[in-house]
Coordinates of C-alpha atoms in Angstrom, one line a residue:
M1 CA 205.1 82.9 140.1
I2 CA 203.1 85.1 142.5
S3 CA 200.6 83.1 144.6
K4 CA 196.9 83.8 144.9
D5 CA 197.3 84.7 148.5
E6 CA 200.2 87.1 147.9
I7 CA 197.9 88.8 145.3
G8 CA 195.2 89.0 148.0
R9 CA 197.5 90.4 150.6
D10 CA 198.6 93.1 148.2
A11 CA 195.0 93.8 147.3
I12 CA 194.1 94.4 150.9
Q13 CA 196.9 97.0 151.2
E14 CA 195.6 98.7 148.1
F15 CA 192.0 98.7 149.2
C16 CA 193.1 100.1 152.6
R17 CA 194.9 103.0 150.9
L18 CA 191.7 104.0 149.2
V19 CA 189.3 103.9 152.0
L20 CA 191.7 105.0 154.9
N21 CA 193.2 108.6 155.5
P22 CA 196.9 108.7 154.8
R23 CA 197.4 109.4 158.5
Y24 CA 196.3 105.8 159.3
L25 CA 198.6 104.0 156.9
A26 CA 201.4 103.6 159.4
W27 CA 198.9 101.6 161.6
L28 CA 198.0 99.6 158.6
E29 CA 201.7 98.8 157.6
T30 CA 202.5 97.7 161.2
T31 CA 199.4 95.6 161.6
L32 CA 199.8 93.8 158.4
A33 CA 203.4 93.0 159.0
G34 CA 202.2 91.1 162.2
F35 CA 200.3 88.4 160.2
P36 CA 202.0 85.3 159.6
P37 CA 202.6 84.3 155.8
S38 CA 200.3 81.5 156.1
S39 CA 197.2 83.8 156.8
K40 CA 194.5 83.8 154.3
P41 CA 193.7 87.2 152.7
F42 CA 190.2 87.2 153.8
D43 CA 191.0 86.1 157.3
I44 CA 193.5 89.0 157.3
L45 CA 190.8 91.4 156.1
E46 CA 188.3 90.3 158.8
E47 CA 190.9 90.5 161.5
L48 CA 191.9 94.1 160.4
I49 CA 188.3 95.1 160.5
Y50 CA 188.0 94.1 164.3
R51 CA 191.5 95.4 165.2
S52 CA 190.6 98.7 163.7
D53 CA 187.7 99.0 165.9
D54 CA 190.0 98.5 168.9
A55 CA 192.4 101.1 167.7
D56 CA 189.8 103.5 166.7
I57 CA 190.7 103.5 163.1
P58 CA 187.8 104.3 160.7
F59 CA 188.1 101.4 158.3
V60 CA 185.0 99.4 157.9
A61 CA 181.5 99.9 159.7
V62 CA 180.2 96.6 161.1
L63 CA 176.6 96.5 161.6
D64 CA 174.0 93.8 162.0
W65 CA 171.4 93.5 159.2
K66 CA 168.7 94.5 161.6
A67 CA 170.6 97.5 162.8
D68 CA 169.0 100.7 163.5
I69 CA 169.1 103.3 160.5
A70 CA 170.6 105.7 163.1
D71 CA 173.7 103.4 163.5
L72 CA 174.2 103.5 159.7
E73 CA 173.8 107.2 159.4
G74 CA 176.3 107.7 162.2
S75 CA 178.8 105.4 160.9
I76 CA 178.7 107.0 157.3
R77 CA 179.4 110.3 158.8
Y78 CA 182.2 108.9 161.0
L79 CA 183.9 107.2 158.1
V80 CA 183.6 110.3 155.9
K81 CA 184.8 112.8 158.5
R82 CA 187.8 110.8 159.7
N83 CA 189.1 109.5 156.3
F84 CA 188.1 112.5 154.1
D85 CA 187.9 115.4 156.5
M86 CA 184.4 116.4 155.1
E87 CA 180.8 116.5 156.3
V88 CA 178.2 115.0 154.0
I89 CA 174.5 115.6 153.6
I90 CA 172.7 112.5 153.9
P91 CA 169.2 111.2 155.0
Q92 CA 168.6 111.5 158.6
S93 CA 167.4 108.3 160.4
Q94 CA 164.2 110.2 161.7
Q95 CA 163.0 110.5 158.1
F96 CA 162.3 106.7 158.0
P97 CA 159.4 104.9 159.9
I98 CA 160.5 104.1 163.5
S99 CA 160.1 100.3 162.7
Y100 CA 162.7 100.3 159.8
H101 CA 166.1 98.9 159.9
I102 CA 169.1 99.2 157.6
S103 CA 168.0 96.3 155.2
Y104 CA 164.5 97.5 154.4
D105 CA 163.6 98.4 150.7
N106 CA 165.7 101.3 149.5
V107 CA 167.3 102.4 152.7
L108 CA 170.9 101.7 151.5
K109 CA 170.0 102.8 148.1
K110 CA 168.9 106.3 149.5
Y111 CA 172.4 106.7 151.4
D112 CA 174.3 105.6 148.5
E113 CA 172.6 108.1 146.0
A114 CA 173.1 110.9 148.6
L115 CA 176.8 110.0 148.9
S116 CA 177.2 109.8 145.0
K117 CA 176.0 113.3 144.5
Q118 CA 178.9 114.5 146.8
G119 CA 181.6 112.4 145.2
F120 CA 181.4 109.3 147.4
R121 CA 180.1 105.7 147.3
L122 CA 179.0 103.3 149.8
G123 CA 180.1 99.6 149.3
M124 CA 179.1 96.5 151.3
I125 CA 181.6 93.5 151.5
R126 CA 180.1 90.0 151.2
N127 CA 180.6 87.8 154.2
E128 CA 179.1 84.5 155.6
I129 CA 177.8 85.9 158.9
D130 CA 174.8 88.0 159.9
Q131 CA 176.8 91.2 159.5
C132 CA 177.0 94.0 157.0
W133 CA 180.5 95.3 156.5
F134 CA 180.3 98.9 154.9
F135 CA 183.2 101.0 153.4
V136 CA 182.9 104.5 151.9
C137 CA 185.3 105.5 149.2
K138 CA 185.6 108.4 146.5
A139 CA 183.0 107.6 143.8
D140 CA 185.7 107.4 141.0
M141 CA 187.6 104.7 143.0
Y142 CA 184.6 102.5 143.7
V143 CA 185.2 100.2 140.7
V144 CA 188.9 99.9 141.8
C145 CA 187.9 99.0 145.3
V146 CA 185.7 96.3 144.0
S147 CA 188.3 94.8 141.9
H148 CA 190.7 94.6 144.9
L149 CA 188.0 92.9 147.0
E150 CA 187.5 90.4 144.3
K151 CA 191.1 89.5 144.6
I152 CA 190.9 89.2 148.4
G153 CA 188.5 86.4 147.9
D154 CA 185.1 88.1 148.3
G155 CA 183.3 90.8 146.4
V156 CA 180.9 93.6 147.1
E157 CA 177.2 93.2 147.5
K158 CA 174.9 95.5 145.5
I159 CA 173.6 98.5 147.6
V160 CA 170.3 98.4 145.7
F161 CA 167.8 95.8 147.1
T162 CA 164.7 94.6 145.4
Q163 CA 162.9 93.3 148.5
D164 CA 163.1 93.3 152.3
W165 CA 166.0 91.3 153.6
E166 CA 163.8 89.6 156.2
K167 CA 162.5 87.3 153.3
Y168 CA 166.1 86.0 153.3
E169 CA 166.3 85.2 157.0
P170 CA 166.7 81.3 157.3
V171 CA 163.8 80.2 159.5
V172 CA 162.0 76.9 160.2
G173 CA 158.1 76.5 160.7
I174 CA 156.5 76.7 164.1
D175 CA 155.6 73.0 164.0
E176 CA 159.3 72.2 163.5
M177 CA 160.7 74.3 166.4
E178 CA 161.1 72.3 169.7
E179 CA 158.6 73.2 172.4
G180 CA 161.5 73.4 174.9
I181 CA 162.7 76.6 173.1
K182 CA 159.2 78.2 173.4
E183 CA 159.1 77.3 177.1
L184 CA 162.5 78.8 177.6
L185 CA 161.5 82.1 175.9
I186 CA 158.4 82.3 177.8
G187 CA 160.2 81.7 181.0
M188 CA 162.6 84.6 180.3
V189 CA 159.8 86.8 179.3
R190 CA 158.4 86.3 182.8
V191 CA 161.7 87.0 184.4
L192 CA 162.9 89.8 182.2
S193 CA 159.9 91.9 181.2
R194 CA 157.2 93.9 182.8
K195 CA 154.0 92.0 183.9
E196 CA 151.9 94.3 181.7
D197 CA 153.7 93.2 178.6
Y198 CA 153.5 89.3 179.3
T199 CA 150.4 88.8 177.1
I200 CA 151.6 90.5 173.8
I201 CA 155.2 89.0 174.2
E202 CA 154.0 85.5 174.8
S203 CA 151.5 85.8 171.8
L204 CA 154.4 86.9 169.7
V205 CA 156.5 83.8 170.8
E206 CA 153.6 81.5 170.0
R207 CA 153.0 82.7 166.5
T208 CA 156.7 83.3 165.5
S209 CA 159.0 80.8 164.0
Y210 CA 162.6 80.7 165.2
R211 CA 165.6 78.3 164.6
D212 CA 167.0 78.1 168.2
L213 CA 166.9 80.0 171.5
I214 CA 169.6 82.5 170.3
S215 CA 167.7 83.4 167.3
G216 CA 164.5 83.6 169.3
I217 CA 165.9 86.2 171.7
D218 CA 167.5 88.0 168.8
G219 CA 164.3 88.1 166.9
L220 CA 162.1 88.7 169.9
S221 CA 164.1 91.5 171.1
Y222 CA 164.1 93.2 167.7
E223 CA 160.3 92.7 167.3
L224 CA 159.6 94.3 170.8
E225 CA 161.9 97.2 170.2
K226 CA 159.8 98.2 167.1
R227 CA 156.8 98.2 169.5
E228 CA 158.7 100.2 172.0
I229 CA 158.2 97.3 174.6
P230 CA 161.4 96.9 176.9
F231 CA 162.9 93.4 177.2
I232 CA 166.5 92.5 176.6
L233 CA 168.7 95.3 175.2
R234 CA 169.9 94.1 171.9
L235 CA 173.0 96.1 170.7
E236 CA 175.6 96.0 168.1
R237 CA 179.1 95.9 168.9
R238 CA 179.9 99.2 167.0
T239 CA 176.8 101.3 168.4
L240 CA 177.9 104.8 168.7
V241 CA 178.1 106.1 172.4
D242 CA 175.5 109.0 171.6
M243 CA 173.1 106.5 170.1
F244 CA 173.5 104.1 173.0
R245 CA 172.9 106.9 175.5
T246 CA 169.5 108.0 173.7
R247 CA 168.3 104.5 173.5
M248 CA 169.2 103.7 177.1
E249 CA 167.4 106.9 178.4
G250 CA 164.1 105.7 176.7
Y251 CA 164.6 102.1 177.7
I252 CA 165.1 102.8 181.5
E253 CA 162.1 105.3 181.6
K254 CA 159.8 102.7 180.0
R255 CA 161.1 99.7 181.9
F256 CA 161.5 101.3 185.5
N257 CA 159.9 104.6 185.2
I258 CA 163.2 106.2 186.2
C259 CA 164.6 109.5 184.7
L260 CA 168.2 108.6 184.4
T261 CA 171.0 110.9 183.0
P262 CA 173.7 108.7 181.4
P263 CA 177.3 110.1 181.1
N264 CA 177.7 112.5 178.3
S265 CA 179.8 111.1 175.3
G266 CA 182.3 113.7 175.9
L267 CA 183.7 112.0 178.9
F268 CA 185.1 109.2 176.7
K269 CA 187.3 111.4 174.7
N270 CA 188.1 109.4 171.4
R271 CA 186.3 106.2 172.4
K272 CA 183.3 106.3 169.8
F273 CA 181.8 102.8 170.3
I274 CA 180.3 101.2 173.4
T275 CA 182.7 98.4 173.2
H276 CA 185.7 100.7 173.6
E277 CA 187.6 100.5 176.8
G278 CA 185.7 101.9 179.8
V279 CA 182.6 103.1 178.0
L280 CA 180.0 100.7 179.3
M281 CA 181.7 100.9 182.7
G282 CA 181.1 104.7 182.8
F283 CA 177.3 103.9 182.0
E284 CA 177.3 101.3 184.7
E285 CA 178.1 103.9 187.3
A286 CA 175.0 105.8 186.4
F287 CA 172.9 102.8 186.5
N288 CA 174.3 101.8 190.0
Q289 CA 173.3 105.3 191.4
S290 CA 169.8 104.4 190.5
G291 CA 169.9 101.1 192.1
L292 CA 170.2 99.2 188.7
T293 CA 172.6 96.6 187.9
A294 CA 173.8 95.5 184.4
R295 CA 175.0 92.3 183.0
L296 CA 175.8 90.9 179.7
L297 CA 174.6 87.7 178.1
D298 CA 177.2 85.7 176.5
F299 CA 175.7 83.4 173.9
G300 CA 179.2 82.9 172.0
I301 CA 178.1 84.9 169.0
D302 CA 180.1 87.8 167.6
Y303 CA 177.7 90.2 166.0
S304 CA 175.4 91.2 168.8
L305 CA 175.6 92.3 172.3
F306 CA 172.7 91.5 174.7
M307 CA 172.3 93.4 178.1
I308 CA 169.9 92.9 181.0
L309 CA 169.4 95.7 183.5
H310 CA 167.5 95.2 186.8
P311 CA 167.3 96.4 190.3
E312 CA 170.1 95.2 192.5
E313 CA 167.9 93.0 194.6
D314 CA 166.6 91.0 191.7
I315 CA 169.7 90.5 189.9
T316 CA 171.0 87.2 191.9
R317 CA 167.6 85.4 191.1
I318 CA 167.7 86.3 187.5
I319 CA 171.2 85.3 186.9
A320 CA 170.4 82.0 188.7
F321 CA 167.4 81.6 186.4
L322 CA 169.4 82.3 183.0
E323 CA 172.4 80.2 184.0
N324 CA 170.5 77.2 185.1
C325 CA 167.7 77.0 182.5
T326 CA 169.4 78.6 179.3
P327 CA 172.7 78.0 177.6
V328 CA 173.9 81.3 178.5
K329 CA 176.7 82.8 180.6
V330 CA 175.9 85.9 182.5
I331 CA 178.9 88.1 182.8
P332 CA 179.7 91.6 184.4
I333 CA 180.4 94.7 182.3
P334 CA 184.1 94.3 181.3
K335 CA 186.7 97.1 181.0
D336 CA 188.1 95.5 177.9
F337 CA 185.9 93.6 175.6
R338 CA 188.7 91.8 174.0
D339 CA 188.9 89.6 177.1
F340 CA 185.9 87.8 175.7
N341 CA 185.7 85.7 172.6
M342 CA 182.5 87.1 171.4
F343 CA 184.1 90.6 171.0
R344 CA 187.5 89.7 169.7

């Protein structure tokens, strides 16, 4: 009798055949063969998603639920182009209000509707972490993809949402949040932001509820980005190089009043995402030429990348504060992000 795990492994293979271009199937076969027989199907799928990123295989797009719409747009174009050799007409991120992220009402619905008119569907795989896993398949194969994913052990979320996902974010009331967390956040504000922004940022901290320091930094960075106030750079591991370049130019101009020209994405050849080998090191060279030093904040989480960028003469003091006063490890820009647990 065939076991449930064997059915799940076969389902992974069949799902991959529907969403990947045939030229990537050799990579799939080799990678699947490397998993021990005891591996659970959903664990295999999750590992495949991250290995495909490292191998530059256009498999599943991994985005945080608060990711920029531009990241979603770029990921969809990338998947369709690489797997189906087609260009698609989909909404441009500029058509949405600047404060919107991918899980706002009707954002995903609009992209799915645009794709369906051109013979494709957008699917989202359920998981238990703060990430959205998106795939693109032919419209007539969508139901088949869903059936395979159900056999793997998880299913597909509905693309149509009836309300803003922010209502689903688990938070505690302000009166339940430890005062120590507020104090740490405000301490970081005074170290990592412009003096002219202290008042507005501190007022946000005072009136907002967070579960802990990490969610506080995550949420605060997101709120300040909507207001175009520079703080800690919050990025997704699958941020496209061109998108990162645009955001970095605006951030540096606002934060330091410097017009910096980051490297062109063409220099990185086929390395599409900022966590691909050598990409951020290429940007770091441009930072250094302007007297700026970049460091990453390691919170031990796997869905977001936090970066601080400061003048070289300040960086030692800032690192000392962060490592002595907060549960964070400050690390230099790595050549290969697989060296760190949060990016494996």
